[in-house]
CSV table of C-alpha atoms in Angstrom, one decimal:
chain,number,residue,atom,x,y,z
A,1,UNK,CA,98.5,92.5,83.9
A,2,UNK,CA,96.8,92.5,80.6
A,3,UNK,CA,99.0,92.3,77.7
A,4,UNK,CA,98.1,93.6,74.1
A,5,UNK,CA,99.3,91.7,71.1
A,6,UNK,CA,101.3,93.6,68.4
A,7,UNK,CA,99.6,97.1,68.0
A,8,UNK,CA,100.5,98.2,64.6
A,9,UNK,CA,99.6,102.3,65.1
A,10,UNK,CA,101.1,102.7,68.2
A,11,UNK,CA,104.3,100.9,66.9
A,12,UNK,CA,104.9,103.4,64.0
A,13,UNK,CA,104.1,106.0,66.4
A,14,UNK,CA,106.9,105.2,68.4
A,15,UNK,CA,109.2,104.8,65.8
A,16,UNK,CA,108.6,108.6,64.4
A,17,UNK,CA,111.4,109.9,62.7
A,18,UNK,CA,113.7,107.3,63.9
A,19,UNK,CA,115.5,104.1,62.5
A,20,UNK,CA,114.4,102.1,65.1
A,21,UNK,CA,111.9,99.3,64.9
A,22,UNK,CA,109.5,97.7,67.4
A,23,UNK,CA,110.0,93.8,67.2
A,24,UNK,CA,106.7,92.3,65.9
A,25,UNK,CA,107.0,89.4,68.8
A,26,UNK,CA,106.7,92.7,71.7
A,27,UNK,CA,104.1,92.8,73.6
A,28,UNK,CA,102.2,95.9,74.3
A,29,UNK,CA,100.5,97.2,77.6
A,30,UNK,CA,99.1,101.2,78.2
A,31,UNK,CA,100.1,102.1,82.0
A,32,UNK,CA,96.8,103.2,84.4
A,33,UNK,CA,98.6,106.5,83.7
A,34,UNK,CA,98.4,106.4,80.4
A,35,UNK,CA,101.8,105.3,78.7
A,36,UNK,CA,102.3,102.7,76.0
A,37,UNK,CA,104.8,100.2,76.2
A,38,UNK,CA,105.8,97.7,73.6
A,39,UNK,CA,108.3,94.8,75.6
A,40,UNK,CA,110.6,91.9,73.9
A,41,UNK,CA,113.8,90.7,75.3
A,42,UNK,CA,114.7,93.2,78.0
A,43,UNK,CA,113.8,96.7,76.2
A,44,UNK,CA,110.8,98.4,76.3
A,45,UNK,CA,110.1,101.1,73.9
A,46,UNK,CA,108.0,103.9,76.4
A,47,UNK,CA,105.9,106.0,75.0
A,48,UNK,CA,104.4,108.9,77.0
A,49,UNK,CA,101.1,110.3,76.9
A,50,UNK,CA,101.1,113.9,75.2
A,51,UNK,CA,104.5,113.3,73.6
A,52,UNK,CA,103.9,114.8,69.8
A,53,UNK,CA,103.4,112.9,67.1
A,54,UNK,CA,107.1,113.9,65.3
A,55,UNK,CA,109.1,112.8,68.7
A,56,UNK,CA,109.9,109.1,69.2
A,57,UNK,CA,109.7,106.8,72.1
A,58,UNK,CA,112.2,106.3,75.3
A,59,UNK,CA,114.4,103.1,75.3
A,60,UNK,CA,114.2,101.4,78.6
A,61,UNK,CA,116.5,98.9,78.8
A,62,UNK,CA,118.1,96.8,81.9
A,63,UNK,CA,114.7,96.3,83.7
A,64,UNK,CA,114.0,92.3,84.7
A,65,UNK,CA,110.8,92.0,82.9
A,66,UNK,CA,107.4,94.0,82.2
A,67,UNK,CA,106.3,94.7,85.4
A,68,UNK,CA,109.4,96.3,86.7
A,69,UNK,CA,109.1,98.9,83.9
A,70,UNK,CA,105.3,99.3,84.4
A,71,UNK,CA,106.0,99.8,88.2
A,72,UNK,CA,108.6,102.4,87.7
A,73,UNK,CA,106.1,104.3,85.1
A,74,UNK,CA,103.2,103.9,87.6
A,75,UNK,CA,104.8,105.4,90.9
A,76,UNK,CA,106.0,108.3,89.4
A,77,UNK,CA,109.7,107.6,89.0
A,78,UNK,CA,110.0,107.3,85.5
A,79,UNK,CA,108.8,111.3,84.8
A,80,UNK,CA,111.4,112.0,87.7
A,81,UNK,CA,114.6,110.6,85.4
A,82,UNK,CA,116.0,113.7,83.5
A,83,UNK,CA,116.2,113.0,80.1
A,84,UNK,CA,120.6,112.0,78.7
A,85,UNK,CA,120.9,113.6,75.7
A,86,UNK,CA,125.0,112.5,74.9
A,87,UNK,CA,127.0,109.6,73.4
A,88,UNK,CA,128.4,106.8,75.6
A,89,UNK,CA,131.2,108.8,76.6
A,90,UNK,CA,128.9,111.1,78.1
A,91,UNK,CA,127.6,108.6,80.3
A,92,UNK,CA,130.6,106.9,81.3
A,93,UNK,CA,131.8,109.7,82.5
A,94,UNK,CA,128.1,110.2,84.4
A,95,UNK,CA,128.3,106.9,85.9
């Protein structure tokens, strides 16, 4: 798996109209199909291909390293997972 070091445009792409920040230690990769990911310390910011350019990336977080998420991208699954749009409540109550 070939890692990319800090990739400045893709970074403020994923932070668009967001308060969030990509740690300048991640490490990026781009998925065979085609998502960037920027990794450090068990989160990976996911950014899908076609997503516009005003619409910030996913938060992945829980996965045991960078290949985990990269698998789950790759096979599929990841596109599968409806998108939570509630407080922590919400997903309490989900769980």
């Amino acid at each position: 798996m070939q890692t990319f070091p800090f990739q400045t445009e893709i970074a403020i792409r994923m932070q668009a109209n967001t308060d969030e920040t990509i740690h300048p230690d991640a490490v990026f990769y781009q998925t065979s199909n085609g998502y960037w990911l920027a990794w450090y310390d068990g989160i990976a910011a996911v950014l899908p291909p076609n997503t516009p350019p005003d619409v910030p990336c996913d938060r992945v977080e829980g996965a045991h390293d960078l290949a985990e998420v990269v698998s789950l991208i790759e096979s599929g699954e990841y596109a599968e997972i409806e998108e939570f749009d509630g407080d922590d409540a919400a997903w309490a109550a989900v769980k």
